[in-house]
Short mmCIF file of C-alpha atoms and ligand atoms in Angstrom, two decimals:
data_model
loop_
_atom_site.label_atom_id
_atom_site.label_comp_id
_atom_site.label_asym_id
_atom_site.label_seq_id
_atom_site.Cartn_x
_atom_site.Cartn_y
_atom_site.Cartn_z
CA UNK A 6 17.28 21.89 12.50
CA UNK A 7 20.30 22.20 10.03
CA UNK A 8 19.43 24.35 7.41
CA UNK A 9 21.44 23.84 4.41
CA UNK A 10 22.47 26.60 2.38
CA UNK A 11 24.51 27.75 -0.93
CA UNK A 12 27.66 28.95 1.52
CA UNK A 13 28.61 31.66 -1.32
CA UNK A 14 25.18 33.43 -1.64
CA UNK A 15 23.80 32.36 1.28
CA UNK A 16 20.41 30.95 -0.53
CA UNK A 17 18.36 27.45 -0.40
CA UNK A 18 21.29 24.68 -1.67
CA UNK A 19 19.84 23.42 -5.22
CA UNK A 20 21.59 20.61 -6.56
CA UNK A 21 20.71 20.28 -10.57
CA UNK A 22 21.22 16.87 -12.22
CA UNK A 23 20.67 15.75 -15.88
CA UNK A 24 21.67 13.29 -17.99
CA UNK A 25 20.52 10.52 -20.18
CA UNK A 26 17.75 7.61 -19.34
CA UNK A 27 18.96 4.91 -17.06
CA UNK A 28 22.37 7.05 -15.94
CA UNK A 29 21.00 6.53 -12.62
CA UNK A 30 19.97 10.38 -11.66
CA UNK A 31 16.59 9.38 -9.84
CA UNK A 32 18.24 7.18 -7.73
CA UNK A 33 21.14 9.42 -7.04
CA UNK A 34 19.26 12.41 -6.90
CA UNK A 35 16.98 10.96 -3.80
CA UNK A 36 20.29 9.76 -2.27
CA UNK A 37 21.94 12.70 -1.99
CA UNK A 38 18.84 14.28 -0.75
CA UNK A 39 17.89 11.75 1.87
CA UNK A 40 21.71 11.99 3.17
CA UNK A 41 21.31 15.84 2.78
CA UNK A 42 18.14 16.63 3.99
CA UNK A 43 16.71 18.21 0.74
CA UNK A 44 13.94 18.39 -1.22
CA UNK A 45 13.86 15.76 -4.27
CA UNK A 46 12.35 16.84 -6.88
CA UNK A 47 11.73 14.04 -10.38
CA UNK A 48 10.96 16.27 -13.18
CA UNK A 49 10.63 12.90 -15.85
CA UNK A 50 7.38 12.28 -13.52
CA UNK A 51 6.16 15.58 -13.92
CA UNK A 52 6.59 14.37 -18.07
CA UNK A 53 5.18 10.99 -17.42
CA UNK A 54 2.42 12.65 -15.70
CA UNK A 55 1.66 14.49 -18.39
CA UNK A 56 2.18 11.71 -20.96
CA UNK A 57 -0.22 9.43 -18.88
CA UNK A 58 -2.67 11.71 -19.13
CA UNK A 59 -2.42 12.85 -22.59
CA UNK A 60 -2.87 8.99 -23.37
CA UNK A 61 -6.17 8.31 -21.17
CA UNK A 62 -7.53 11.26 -22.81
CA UNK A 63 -6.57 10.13 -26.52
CA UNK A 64 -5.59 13.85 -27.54
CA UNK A 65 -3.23 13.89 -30.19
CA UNK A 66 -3.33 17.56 -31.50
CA UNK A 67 -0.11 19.41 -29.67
CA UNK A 68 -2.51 22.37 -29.37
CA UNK A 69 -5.31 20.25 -27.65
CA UNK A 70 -2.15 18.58 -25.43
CA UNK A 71 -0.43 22.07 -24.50
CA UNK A 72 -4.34 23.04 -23.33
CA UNK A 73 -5.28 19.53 -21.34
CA UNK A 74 -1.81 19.81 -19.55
CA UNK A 75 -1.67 23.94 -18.74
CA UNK A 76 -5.19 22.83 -17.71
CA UNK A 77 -4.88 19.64 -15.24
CA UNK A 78 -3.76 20.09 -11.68
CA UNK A 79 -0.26 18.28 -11.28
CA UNK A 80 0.22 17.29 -7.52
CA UNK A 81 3.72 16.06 -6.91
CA UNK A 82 5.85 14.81 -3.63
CA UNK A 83 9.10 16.60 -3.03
CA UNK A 84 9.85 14.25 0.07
CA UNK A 85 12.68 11.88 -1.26
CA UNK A 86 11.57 9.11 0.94
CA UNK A 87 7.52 8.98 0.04
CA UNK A 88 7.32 9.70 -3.29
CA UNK A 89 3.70 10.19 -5.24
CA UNK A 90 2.74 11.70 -7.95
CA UNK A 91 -1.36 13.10 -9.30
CA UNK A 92 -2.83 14.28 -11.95
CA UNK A 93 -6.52 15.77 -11.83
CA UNK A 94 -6.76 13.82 -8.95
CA UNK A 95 -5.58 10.10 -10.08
CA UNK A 96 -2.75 8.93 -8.25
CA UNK A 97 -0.21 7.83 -11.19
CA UNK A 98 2.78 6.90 -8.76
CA UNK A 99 2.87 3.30 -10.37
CA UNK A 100 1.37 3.66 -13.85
CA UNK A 101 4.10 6.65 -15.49
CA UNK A 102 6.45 3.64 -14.94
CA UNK A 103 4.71 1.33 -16.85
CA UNK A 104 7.02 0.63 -20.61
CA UNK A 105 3.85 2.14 -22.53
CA UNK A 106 4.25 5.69 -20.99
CA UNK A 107 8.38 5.19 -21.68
CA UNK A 108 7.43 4.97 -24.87
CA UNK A 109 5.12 7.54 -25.02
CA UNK A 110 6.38 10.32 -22.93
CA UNK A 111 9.08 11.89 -25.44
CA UNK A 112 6.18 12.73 -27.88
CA UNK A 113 4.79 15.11 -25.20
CA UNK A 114 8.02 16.40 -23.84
CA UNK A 115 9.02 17.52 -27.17
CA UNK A 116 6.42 19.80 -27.52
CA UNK A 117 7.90 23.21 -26.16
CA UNK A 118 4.60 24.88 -24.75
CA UNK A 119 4.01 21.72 -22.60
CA UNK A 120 8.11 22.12 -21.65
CA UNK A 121 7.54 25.75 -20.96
CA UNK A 122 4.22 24.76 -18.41
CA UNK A 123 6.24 22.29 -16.81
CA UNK A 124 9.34 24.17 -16.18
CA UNK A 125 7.43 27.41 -14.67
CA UNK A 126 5.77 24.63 -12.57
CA UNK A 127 9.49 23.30 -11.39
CA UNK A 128 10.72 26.49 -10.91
CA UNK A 129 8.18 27.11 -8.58
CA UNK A 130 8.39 23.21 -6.79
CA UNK A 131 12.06 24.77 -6.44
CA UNK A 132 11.76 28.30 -5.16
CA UNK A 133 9.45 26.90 -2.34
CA UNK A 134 11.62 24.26 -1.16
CA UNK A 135 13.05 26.64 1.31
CA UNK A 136 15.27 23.89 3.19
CA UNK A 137 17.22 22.67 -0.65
CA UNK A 138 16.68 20.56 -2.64
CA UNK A 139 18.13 18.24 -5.74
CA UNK A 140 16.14 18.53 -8.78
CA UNK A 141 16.92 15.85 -11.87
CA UNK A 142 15.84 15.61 -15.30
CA UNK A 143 17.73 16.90 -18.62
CA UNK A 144 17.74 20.28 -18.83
CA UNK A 145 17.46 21.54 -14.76
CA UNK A 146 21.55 22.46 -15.34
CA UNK A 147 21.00 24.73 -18.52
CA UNK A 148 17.05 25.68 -18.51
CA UNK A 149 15.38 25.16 -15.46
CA UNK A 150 17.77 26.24 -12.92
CA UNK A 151 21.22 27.27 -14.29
CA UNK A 152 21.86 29.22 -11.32
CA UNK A 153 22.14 25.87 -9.19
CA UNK A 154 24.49 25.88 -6.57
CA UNK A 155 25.70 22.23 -7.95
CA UNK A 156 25.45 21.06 -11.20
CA UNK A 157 26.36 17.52 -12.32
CA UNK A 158 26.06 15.72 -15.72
CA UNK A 159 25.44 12.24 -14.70
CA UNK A 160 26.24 9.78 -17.49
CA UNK A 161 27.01 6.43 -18.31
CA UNK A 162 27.49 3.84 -21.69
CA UNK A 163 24.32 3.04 -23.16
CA UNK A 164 25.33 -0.71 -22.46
CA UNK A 165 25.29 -0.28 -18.98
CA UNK A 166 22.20 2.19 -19.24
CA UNK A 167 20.12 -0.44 -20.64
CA UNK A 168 21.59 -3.44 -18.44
CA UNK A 169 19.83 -1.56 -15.22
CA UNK A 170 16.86 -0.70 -17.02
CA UNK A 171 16.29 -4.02 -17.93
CA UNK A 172 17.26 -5.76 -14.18
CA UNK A 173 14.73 -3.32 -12.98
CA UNK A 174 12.42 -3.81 -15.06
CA UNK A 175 12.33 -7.70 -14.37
CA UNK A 176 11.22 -9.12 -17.99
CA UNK A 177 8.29 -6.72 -17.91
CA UNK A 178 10.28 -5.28 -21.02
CA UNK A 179 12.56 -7.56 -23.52
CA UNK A 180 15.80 -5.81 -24.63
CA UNK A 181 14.33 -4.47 -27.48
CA UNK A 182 11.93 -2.47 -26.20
CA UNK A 183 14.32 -1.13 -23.19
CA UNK A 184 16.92 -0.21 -25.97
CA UNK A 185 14.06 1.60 -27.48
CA UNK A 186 13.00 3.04 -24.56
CA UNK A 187 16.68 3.93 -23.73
CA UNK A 188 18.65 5.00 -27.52
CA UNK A 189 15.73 6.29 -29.74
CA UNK A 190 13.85 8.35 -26.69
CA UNK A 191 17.19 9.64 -25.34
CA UNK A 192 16.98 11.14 -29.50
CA UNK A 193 14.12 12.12 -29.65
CA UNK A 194 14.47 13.83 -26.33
CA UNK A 195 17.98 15.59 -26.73
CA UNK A 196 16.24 17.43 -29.90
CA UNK A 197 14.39 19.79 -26.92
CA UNK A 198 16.97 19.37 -24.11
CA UNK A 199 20.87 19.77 -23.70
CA UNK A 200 22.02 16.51 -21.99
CA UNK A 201 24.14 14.33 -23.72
CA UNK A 202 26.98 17.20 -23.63
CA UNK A 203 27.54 19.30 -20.29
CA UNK A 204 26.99 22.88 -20.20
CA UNK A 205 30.13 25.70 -18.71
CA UNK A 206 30.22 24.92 -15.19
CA UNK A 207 28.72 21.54 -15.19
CA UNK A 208 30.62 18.83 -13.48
CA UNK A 209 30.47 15.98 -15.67
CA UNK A 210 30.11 12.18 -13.27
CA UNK A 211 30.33 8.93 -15.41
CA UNK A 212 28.95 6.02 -13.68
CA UNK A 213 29.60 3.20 -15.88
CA UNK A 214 32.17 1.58 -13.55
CA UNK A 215 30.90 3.71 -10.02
CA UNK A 216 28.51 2.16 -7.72
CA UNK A 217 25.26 3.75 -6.30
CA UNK A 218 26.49 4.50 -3.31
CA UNK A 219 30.09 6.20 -4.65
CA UNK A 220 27.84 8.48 -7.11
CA UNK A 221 26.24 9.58 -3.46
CA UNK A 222 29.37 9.90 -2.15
CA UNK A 223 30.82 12.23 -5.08
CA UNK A 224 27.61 14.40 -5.42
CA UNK A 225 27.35 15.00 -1.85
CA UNK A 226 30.95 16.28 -1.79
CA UNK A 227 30.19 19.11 -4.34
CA UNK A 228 27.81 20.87 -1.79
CA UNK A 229 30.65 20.87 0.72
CA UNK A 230 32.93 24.30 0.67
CA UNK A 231 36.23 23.67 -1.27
CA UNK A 232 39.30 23.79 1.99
CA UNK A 233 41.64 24.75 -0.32
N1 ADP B 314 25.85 3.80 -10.19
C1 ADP B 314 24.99 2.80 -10.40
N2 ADP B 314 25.42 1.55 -10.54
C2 ADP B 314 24.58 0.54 -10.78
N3 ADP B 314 23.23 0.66 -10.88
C3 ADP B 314 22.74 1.89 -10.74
C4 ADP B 314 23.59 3.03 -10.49
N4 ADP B 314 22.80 4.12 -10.41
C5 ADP B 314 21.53 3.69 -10.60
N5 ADP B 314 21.48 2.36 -10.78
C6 ADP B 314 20.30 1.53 -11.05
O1 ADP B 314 19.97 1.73 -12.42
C7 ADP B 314 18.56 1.81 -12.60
C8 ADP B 314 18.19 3.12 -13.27
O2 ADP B 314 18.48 4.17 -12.37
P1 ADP B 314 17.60 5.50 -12.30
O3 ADP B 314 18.04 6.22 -11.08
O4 ADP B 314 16.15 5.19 -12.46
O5 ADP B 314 18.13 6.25 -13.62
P2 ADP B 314 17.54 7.50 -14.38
O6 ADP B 314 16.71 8.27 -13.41
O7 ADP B 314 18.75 8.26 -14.85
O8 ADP B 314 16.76 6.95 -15.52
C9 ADP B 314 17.95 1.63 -11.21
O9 ADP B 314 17.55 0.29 -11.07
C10 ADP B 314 19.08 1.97 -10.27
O10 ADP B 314 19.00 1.27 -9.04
N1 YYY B 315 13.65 17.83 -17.33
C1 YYY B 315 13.16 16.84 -18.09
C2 YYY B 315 12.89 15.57 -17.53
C3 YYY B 315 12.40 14.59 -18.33
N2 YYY B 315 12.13 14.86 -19.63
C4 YYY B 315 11.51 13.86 -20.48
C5 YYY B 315 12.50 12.97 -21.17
C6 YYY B 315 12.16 11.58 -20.78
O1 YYY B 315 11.93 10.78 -21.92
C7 YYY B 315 10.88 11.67 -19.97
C8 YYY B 315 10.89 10.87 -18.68
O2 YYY B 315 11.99 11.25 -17.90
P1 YYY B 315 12.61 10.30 -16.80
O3 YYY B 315 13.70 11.05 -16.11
O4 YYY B 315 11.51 9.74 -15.94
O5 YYY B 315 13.19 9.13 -17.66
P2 YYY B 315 14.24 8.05 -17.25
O6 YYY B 315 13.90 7.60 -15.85
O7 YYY B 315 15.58 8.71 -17.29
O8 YYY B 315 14.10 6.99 -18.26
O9 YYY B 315 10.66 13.04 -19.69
C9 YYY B 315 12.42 16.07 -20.18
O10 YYY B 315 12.22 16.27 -21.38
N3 YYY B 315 12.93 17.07 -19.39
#
């Protein structure tokens, strides 16, 4: 087995990639780690997760909400080709995708003691994924892990942003509500996290006019050692 490592320090390779809703990092992200043989790790489920169930509980308190989710048992996948996510034992794969939990989730992520439960929780998820891996989200390149061996800003025009959403999405959502779901939580969300600007260090990829497959292509070159 090929184990891949950071060549410089000779640790697990962790690629760190953040950037705005609909920029295309989950797709990327499990790319690059299918291709690589890494660890993927989603840290927006691990905040739908929590969203979903601060909804079917009704909580509203942030107090009550920082002690349901430092109390539930979060069980996520970090195999980029079978993804699943739990929570207290319900298997939420499907449902954290569904437009009501987009619309829900920043109003839990903004609330720093949830954040600083979820991160420890990804920093662990990270430190035992021995063989690499590429973790995504919006703040993995200047909170979570800033000590990555890669570390990309993946963004792209909000018209383009909400044009996927909405192909993917398949008229489950009108444009409305994706432009909602896209501009006003990509606000309310950069109010906790760093991502519409990249930090020192950060190699910035715009995808507007890149293909899928290209954004692949350009991460998995980063992990390579420079020749020259
Ligand atoms: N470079 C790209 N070009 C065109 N479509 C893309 C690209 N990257 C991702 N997509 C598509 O855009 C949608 C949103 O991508 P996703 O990876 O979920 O973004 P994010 O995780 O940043 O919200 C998906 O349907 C995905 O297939
Ligand atoms: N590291 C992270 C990851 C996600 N979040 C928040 C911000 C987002 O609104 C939600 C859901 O993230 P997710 O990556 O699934 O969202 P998109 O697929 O980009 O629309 O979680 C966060 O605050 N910090």
């Amino acid at each position: 087995m090929i184990t891949v490592s950071d060549v410089e320090t000779d640790r697990p390779l962790v690629v760190a990639i953040d950037g705005p809703s609909g920029s295309g990092k989950s797709s990327t992200a499990r790319g690059v780690a299918e291709r690589l043989g890494l660890a993927y790790l989603d840290t927006g489920a691990m905040y739908r997760a929590a969203a979903w169930l601060v909804a079917e509980q009704g909580v509203t308190d942030p107090a009550a909400i920082t002690e349901l989710i430092g109390a539930a048992e979060l069980d996520i996948s970090t195999d980029p080709k079978a993804f699943r996510i739990s929570i207290n034992g319900h298997d939420v794969t499907a449902a954290i995708r569904e437009p009501r939990i987009s619309q829900f989730v920043s109003t839990v992520a903004t609330i720093q003691p949830v954040r600083d439960i979820l991160i420890a929780r990804q920093r662990e998820l990270i430190a035992a994924a021995t063989g690499g891996v590429v973790a995504e989200g919006r703040d993995l390149t200047t909170v979570v892990a800033p000590d990555a061996t890669v570390r990309v800003l993946l963004v792209a025009d909000p018209q383009a942003r909400i044009a996927r959403r909405e192909a993917e999405l398949a008229g489950a959502a009108n444009t409305a509500e994706v432009t909602d779901q896209i501009v006003r939580r990509d606000r309310d969300d950069s109010t906790v996290a760093a991502f519409t600007e990249a930090a020192v260090g950060v190699t910035v990829i715009d995808s507007t006019h890149l293909g899928l497959a290209e954004v692949i292509d350009q991460i998995s070159r980063l992990t390579k050692p420079s020749t020259s």
